[in-house]
Short mmCIF file of C-alpha atoms and ligand atoms in Angstrom, two decimals:
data_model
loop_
_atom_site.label_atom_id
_atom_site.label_comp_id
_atom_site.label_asym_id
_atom_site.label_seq_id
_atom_site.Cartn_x
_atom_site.Cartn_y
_atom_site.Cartn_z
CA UNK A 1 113.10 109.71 98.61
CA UNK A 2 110.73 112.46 98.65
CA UNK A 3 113.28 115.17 99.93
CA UNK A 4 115.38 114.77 96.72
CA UNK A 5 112.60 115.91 94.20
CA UNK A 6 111.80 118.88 96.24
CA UNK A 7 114.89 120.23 96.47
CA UNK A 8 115.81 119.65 93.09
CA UNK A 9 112.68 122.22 92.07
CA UNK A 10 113.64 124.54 94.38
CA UNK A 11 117.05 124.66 93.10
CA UNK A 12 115.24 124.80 89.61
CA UNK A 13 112.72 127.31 90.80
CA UNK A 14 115.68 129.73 92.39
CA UNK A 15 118.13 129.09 88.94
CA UNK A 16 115.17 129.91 86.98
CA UNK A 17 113.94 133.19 88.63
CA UNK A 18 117.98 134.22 88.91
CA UNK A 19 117.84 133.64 85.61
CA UNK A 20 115.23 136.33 84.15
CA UNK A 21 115.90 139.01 87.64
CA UNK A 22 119.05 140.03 85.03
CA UNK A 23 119.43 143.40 86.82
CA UNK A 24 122.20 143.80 89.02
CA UNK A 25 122.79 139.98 89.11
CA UNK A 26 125.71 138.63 87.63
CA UNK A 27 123.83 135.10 87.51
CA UNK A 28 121.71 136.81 84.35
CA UNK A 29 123.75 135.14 82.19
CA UNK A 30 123.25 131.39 83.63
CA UNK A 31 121.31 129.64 81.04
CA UNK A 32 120.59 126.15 79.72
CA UNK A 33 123.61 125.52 77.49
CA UNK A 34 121.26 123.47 75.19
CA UNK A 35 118.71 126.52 74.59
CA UNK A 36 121.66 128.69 73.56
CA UNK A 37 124.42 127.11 71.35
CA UNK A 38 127.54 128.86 71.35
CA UNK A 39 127.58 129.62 67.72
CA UNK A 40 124.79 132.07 68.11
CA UNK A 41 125.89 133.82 71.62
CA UNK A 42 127.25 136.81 70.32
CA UNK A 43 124.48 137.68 68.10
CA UNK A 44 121.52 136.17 69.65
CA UNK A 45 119.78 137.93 72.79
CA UNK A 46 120.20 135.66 75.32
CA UNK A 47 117.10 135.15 76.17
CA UNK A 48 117.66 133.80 79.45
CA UNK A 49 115.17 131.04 80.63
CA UNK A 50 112.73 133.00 80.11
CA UNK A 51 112.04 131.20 76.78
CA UNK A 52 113.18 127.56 78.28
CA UNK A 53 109.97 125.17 79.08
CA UNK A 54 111.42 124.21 82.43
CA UNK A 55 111.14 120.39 81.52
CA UNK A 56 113.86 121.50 79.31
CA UNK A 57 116.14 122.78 81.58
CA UNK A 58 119.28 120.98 81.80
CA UNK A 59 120.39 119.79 85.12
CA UNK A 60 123.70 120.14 85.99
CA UNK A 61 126.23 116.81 86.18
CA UNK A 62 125.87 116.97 89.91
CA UNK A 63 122.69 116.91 89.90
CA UNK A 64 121.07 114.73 87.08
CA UNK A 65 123.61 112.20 88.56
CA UNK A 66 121.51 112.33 91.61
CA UNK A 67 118.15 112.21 89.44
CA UNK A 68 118.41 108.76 88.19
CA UNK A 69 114.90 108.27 88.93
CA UNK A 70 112.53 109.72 86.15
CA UNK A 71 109.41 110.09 88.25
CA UNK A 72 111.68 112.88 90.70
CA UNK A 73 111.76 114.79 86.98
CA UNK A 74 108.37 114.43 86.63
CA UNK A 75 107.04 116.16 89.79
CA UNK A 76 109.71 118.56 89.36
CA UNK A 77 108.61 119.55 86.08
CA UNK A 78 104.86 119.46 87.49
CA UNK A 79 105.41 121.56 90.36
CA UNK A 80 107.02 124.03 88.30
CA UNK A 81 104.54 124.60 85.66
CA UNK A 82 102.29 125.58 88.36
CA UNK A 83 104.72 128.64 88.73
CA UNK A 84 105.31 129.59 84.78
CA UNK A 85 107.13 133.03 85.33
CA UNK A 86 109.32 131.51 88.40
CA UNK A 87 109.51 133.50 91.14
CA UNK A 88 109.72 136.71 89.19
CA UNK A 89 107.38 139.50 90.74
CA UNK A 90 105.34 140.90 87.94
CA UNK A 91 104.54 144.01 90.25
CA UNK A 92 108.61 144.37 89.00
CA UNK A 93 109.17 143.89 85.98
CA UNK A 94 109.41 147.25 83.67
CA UNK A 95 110.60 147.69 79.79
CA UNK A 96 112.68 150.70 79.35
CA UNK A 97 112.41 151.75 75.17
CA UNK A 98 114.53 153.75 73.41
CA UNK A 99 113.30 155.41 69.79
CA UNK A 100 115.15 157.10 66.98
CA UNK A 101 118.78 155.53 67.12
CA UNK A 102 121.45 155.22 67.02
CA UNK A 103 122.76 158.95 68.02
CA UNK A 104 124.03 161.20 65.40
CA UNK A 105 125.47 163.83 66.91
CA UNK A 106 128.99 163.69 68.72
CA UNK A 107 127.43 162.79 71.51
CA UNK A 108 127.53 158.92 72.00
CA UNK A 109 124.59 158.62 74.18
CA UNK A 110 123.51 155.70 72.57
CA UNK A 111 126.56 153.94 73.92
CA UNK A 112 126.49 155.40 77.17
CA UNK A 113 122.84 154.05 77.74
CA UNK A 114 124.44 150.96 76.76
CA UNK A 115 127.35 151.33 79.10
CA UNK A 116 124.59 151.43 82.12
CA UNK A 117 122.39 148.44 80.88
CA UNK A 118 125.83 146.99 80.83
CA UNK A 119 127.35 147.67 83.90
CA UNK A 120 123.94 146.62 86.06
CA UNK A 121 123.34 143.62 83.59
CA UNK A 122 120.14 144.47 82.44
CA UNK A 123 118.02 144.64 79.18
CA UNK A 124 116.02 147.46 77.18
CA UNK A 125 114.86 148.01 73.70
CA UNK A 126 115.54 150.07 71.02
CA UNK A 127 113.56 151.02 68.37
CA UNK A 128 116.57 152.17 65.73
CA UNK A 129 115.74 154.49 63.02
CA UNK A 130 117.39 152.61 59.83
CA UNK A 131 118.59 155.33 58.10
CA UNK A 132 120.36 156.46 61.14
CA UNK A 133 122.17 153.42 61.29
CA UNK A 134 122.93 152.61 57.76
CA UNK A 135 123.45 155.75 56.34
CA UNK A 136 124.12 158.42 59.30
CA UNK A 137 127.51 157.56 60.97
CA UNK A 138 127.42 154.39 59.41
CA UNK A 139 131.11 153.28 60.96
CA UNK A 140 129.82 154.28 64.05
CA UNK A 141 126.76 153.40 64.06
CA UNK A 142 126.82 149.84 62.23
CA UNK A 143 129.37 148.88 65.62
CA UNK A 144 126.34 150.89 68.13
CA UNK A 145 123.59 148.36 66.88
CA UNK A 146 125.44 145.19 66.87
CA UNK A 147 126.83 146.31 70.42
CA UNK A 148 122.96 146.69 71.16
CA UNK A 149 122.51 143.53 69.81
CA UNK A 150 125.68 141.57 71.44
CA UNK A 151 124.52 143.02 75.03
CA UNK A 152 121.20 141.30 74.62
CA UNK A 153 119.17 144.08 74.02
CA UNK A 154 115.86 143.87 71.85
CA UNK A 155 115.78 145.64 68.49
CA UNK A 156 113.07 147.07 66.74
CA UNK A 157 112.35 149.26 63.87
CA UNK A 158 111.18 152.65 64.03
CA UNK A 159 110.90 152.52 60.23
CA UNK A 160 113.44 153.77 57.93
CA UNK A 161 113.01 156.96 57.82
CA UNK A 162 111.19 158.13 60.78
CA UNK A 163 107.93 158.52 58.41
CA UNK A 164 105.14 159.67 60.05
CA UNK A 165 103.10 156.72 58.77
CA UNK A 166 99.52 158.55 58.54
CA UNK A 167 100.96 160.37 55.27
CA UNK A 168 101.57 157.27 53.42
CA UNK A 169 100.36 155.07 51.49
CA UNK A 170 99.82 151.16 52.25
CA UNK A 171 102.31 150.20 49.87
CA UNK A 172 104.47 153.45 51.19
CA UNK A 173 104.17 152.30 54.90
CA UNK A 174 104.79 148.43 54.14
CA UNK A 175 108.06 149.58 52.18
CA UNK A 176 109.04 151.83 55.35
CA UNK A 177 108.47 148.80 57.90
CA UNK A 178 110.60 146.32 55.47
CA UNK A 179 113.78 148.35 54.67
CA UNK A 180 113.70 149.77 58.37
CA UNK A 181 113.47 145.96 59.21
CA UNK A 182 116.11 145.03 56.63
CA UNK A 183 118.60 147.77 57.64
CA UNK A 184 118.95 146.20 61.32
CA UNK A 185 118.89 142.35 59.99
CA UNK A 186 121.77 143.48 57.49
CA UNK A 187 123.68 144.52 61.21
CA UNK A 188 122.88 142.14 63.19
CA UNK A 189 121.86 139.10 61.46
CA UNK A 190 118.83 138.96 63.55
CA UNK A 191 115.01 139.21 62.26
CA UNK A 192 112.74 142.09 63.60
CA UNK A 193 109.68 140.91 65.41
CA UNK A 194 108.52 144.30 66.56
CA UNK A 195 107.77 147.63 65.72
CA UNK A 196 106.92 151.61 66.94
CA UNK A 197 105.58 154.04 64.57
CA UNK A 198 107.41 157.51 64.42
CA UNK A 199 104.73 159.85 67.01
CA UNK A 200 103.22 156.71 68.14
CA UNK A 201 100.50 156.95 65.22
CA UNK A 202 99.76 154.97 62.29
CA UNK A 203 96.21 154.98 60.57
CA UNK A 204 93.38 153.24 60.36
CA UNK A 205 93.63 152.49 56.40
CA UNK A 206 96.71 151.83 56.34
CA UNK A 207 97.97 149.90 59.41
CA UNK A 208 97.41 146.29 58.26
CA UNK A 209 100.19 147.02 56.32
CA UNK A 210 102.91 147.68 58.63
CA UNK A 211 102.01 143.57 59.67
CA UNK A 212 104.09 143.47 62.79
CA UNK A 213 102.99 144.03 66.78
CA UNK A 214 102.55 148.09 67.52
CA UNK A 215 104.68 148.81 70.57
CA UNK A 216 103.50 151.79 72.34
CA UNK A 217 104.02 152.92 75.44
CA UNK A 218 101.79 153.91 78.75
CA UNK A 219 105.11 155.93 80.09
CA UNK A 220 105.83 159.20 78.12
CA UNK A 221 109.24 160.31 80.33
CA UNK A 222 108.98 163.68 77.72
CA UNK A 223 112.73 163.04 77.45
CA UNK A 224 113.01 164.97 74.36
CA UNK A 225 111.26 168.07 75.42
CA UNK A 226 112.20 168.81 78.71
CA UNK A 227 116.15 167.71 78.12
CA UNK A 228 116.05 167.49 81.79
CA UNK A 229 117.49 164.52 83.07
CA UNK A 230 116.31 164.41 86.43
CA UNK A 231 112.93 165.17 85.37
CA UNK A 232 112.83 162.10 82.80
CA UNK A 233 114.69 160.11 86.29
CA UNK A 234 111.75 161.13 88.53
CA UNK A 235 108.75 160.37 85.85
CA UNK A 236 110.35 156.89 85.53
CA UNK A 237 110.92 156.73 89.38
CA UNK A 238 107.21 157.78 89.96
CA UNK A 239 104.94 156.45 87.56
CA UNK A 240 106.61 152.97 86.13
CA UNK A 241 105.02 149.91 87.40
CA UNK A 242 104.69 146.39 86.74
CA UNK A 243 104.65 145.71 83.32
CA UNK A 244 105.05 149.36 82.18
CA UNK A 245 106.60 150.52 78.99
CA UNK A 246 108.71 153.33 79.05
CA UNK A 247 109.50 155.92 76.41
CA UNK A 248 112.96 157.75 75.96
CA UNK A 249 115.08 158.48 73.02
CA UNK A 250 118.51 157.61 72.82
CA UNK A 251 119.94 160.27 70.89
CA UNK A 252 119.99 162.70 74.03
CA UNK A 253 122.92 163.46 76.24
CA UNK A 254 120.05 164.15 78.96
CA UNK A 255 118.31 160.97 78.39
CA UNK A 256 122.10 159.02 79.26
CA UNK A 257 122.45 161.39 82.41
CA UNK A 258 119.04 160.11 83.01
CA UNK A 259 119.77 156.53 82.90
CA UNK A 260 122.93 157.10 84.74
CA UNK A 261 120.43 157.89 87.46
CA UNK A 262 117.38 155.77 87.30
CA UNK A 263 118.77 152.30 86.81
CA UNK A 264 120.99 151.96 89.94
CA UNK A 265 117.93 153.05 91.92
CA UNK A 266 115.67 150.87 89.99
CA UNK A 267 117.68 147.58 90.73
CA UNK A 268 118.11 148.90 94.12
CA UNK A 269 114.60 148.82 94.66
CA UNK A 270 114.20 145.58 93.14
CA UNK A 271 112.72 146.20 90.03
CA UNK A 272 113.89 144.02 86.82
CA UNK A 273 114.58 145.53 83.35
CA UNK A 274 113.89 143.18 80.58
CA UNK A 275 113.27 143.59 76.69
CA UNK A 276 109.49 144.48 75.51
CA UNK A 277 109.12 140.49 74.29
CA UNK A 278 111.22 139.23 77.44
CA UNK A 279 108.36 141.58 79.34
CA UNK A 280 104.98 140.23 77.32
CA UNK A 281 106.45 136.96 78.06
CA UNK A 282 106.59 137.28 81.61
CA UNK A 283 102.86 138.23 81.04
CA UNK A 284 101.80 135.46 79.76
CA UNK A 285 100.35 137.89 76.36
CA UNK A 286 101.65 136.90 72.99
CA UNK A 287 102.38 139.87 70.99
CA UNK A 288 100.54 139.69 67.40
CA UNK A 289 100.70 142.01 64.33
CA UNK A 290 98.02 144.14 63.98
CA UNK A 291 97.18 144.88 67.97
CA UNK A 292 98.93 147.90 69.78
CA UNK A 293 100.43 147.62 72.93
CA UNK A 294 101.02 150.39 75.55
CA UNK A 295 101.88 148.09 78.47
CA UNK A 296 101.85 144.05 79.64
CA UNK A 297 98.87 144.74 81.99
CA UNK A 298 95.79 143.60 80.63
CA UNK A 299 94.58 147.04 79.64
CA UNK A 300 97.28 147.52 77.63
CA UNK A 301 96.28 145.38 74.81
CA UNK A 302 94.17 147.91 71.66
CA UNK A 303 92.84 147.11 68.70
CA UNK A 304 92.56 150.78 67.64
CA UNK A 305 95.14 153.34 67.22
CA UNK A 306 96.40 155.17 70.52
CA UNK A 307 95.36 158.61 70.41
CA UNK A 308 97.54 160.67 72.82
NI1 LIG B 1 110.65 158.78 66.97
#
């Protein structure tokens, strides 16, 4: 019976990578039902199987009842781990960032970015400004990050304020970093793993104390100068890669347009959007506080503020 164990990791192998190519596959949401538990659905990000050790994958009825013989879930397991991301093409995989959310104005662009990611099933993070969502709108904009949260989108905080963090003090930037974390947790339940200083700068005396992974970015779309959303479309279009980060700002009408554009062409042409964790993941790079990160590649790791 050596048929049976091969097909059963190819069916893992092809469940798997259907699993994490989310965009413009409805199968995105397929996912062991013992890595997820119900409870926690709505207010979790599914994180797909991207986080799921394939020897933990469930099998379906159908199929365990056909695996009664524990050395078949062995080699599956084994031939797997020779193939950690799946059949996911790094060369694909891009994290598209929003900064300074939700949208204040009448504008709603937050939530028609979200209608998009929605609509082609895929993921992006947003780095919400706290006091944007607590205080600005707050109705409005309470519902805007848990609907960010519910759609499986990555959160992170873009401090409270939007304080330029090389004018404070280390007790000044830790208290920005923990109320800009606490305002999203008090939304959405979840914690805040990740962070991206206001102007992508911190400084050198007092960055230990923001104590969290430095998200930056090696994709400046110029979103909120140009207003132009084909421009921001076409800088995406020609200079995102595998394992690029990509900076926009929700809070624009042109920056929606822009999406409206760019993601139907990005699935199209096979690329994958997935959250800035989902995307170090894929990597194989564990995010840790103190470092900076402008992309997944293996440049993209610093250890000293990005100057730009
Ligand atoms: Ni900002």
């Amino acid at each position: 019976m050596k048929i049976l164990p091969k097909l059963l990791a190819m069916g893992l192998l092809i469940s798997f990578a259907a699993g994490i190519s989310g965009c413009g596959s409805k199968t995105a949401e397929t996912t062991s039902p013992a890595s997820v538990p119900a409870s926690t659905e709505a207010s979790e990000p599914p994180q797909l199987s991207i986080d799921i050790p394939l020897n933990d994958v469930t099998l379906p009825e159908s199929q365990a009842a056909g695996n009664s013989n524990s050395e078949s879930t062995a080699e599956t397991t084994a031939g797997a781990a020779q193939s950690p991301t799946g059949d996911v093409d790094l060369s694909k995989v891009i994290a598209l960032t929003f900064d300074d959310g939700p949208d204040t104005k009448d504008t709603s662009s937050t939530n028609r970015i979200l209608d998009v990611l929605e609509q082609y099933n895929c993921k992006a993070t947003f780095f919400v400004q706290g006091q944007a969502a607590q205080e600005w709108l707050p109705e409005r904009n309470k519902d805007t990050v848990k609907r960010e949260a519910d759609l499986g989108m990555e959160i992170g905080t873009h401090t409270y304020s939007h304080a330029d963090l090389r004018k404070l003090t280390a007790d000044g930037v830790a208290e920005e970093i923990q109320k800009g974390k606490q305002a999203i947790t008090d939304i959405t339940g979840n914690e805040v793993s990740i962070m991206r200083p206001p102007y992508g700068e911190t400084s050198s005396e007092t960055q230990d104390s923001i104590g969290m992974p430095m998200i930056l970015w090696d994709v400046d779309t110029l979103d909120w100068d140009t207003k132009d959303a084909q421009n921001t479309a076409q800088v995406i279009l020609e200079k995102a890669k595998g394992g690029s980060i990509v900076l926009m700002h929700d809070i624009y009408n042109t920056t929606a347009d822009a999406i409206e554009i760019v993601v139907p062409q990005l699935v199209e042409q096979g690329y994958t959007l997935v959250t800035v964790s989902e995307l170090f993941e894929l990597y194989g790079t564990e995010l840790k506080p103190g470092y900076y990160y402008t992309n997944a590649r293996e440049e993209g790791t610093l250890t000293s503020p990005f100057s730009h």
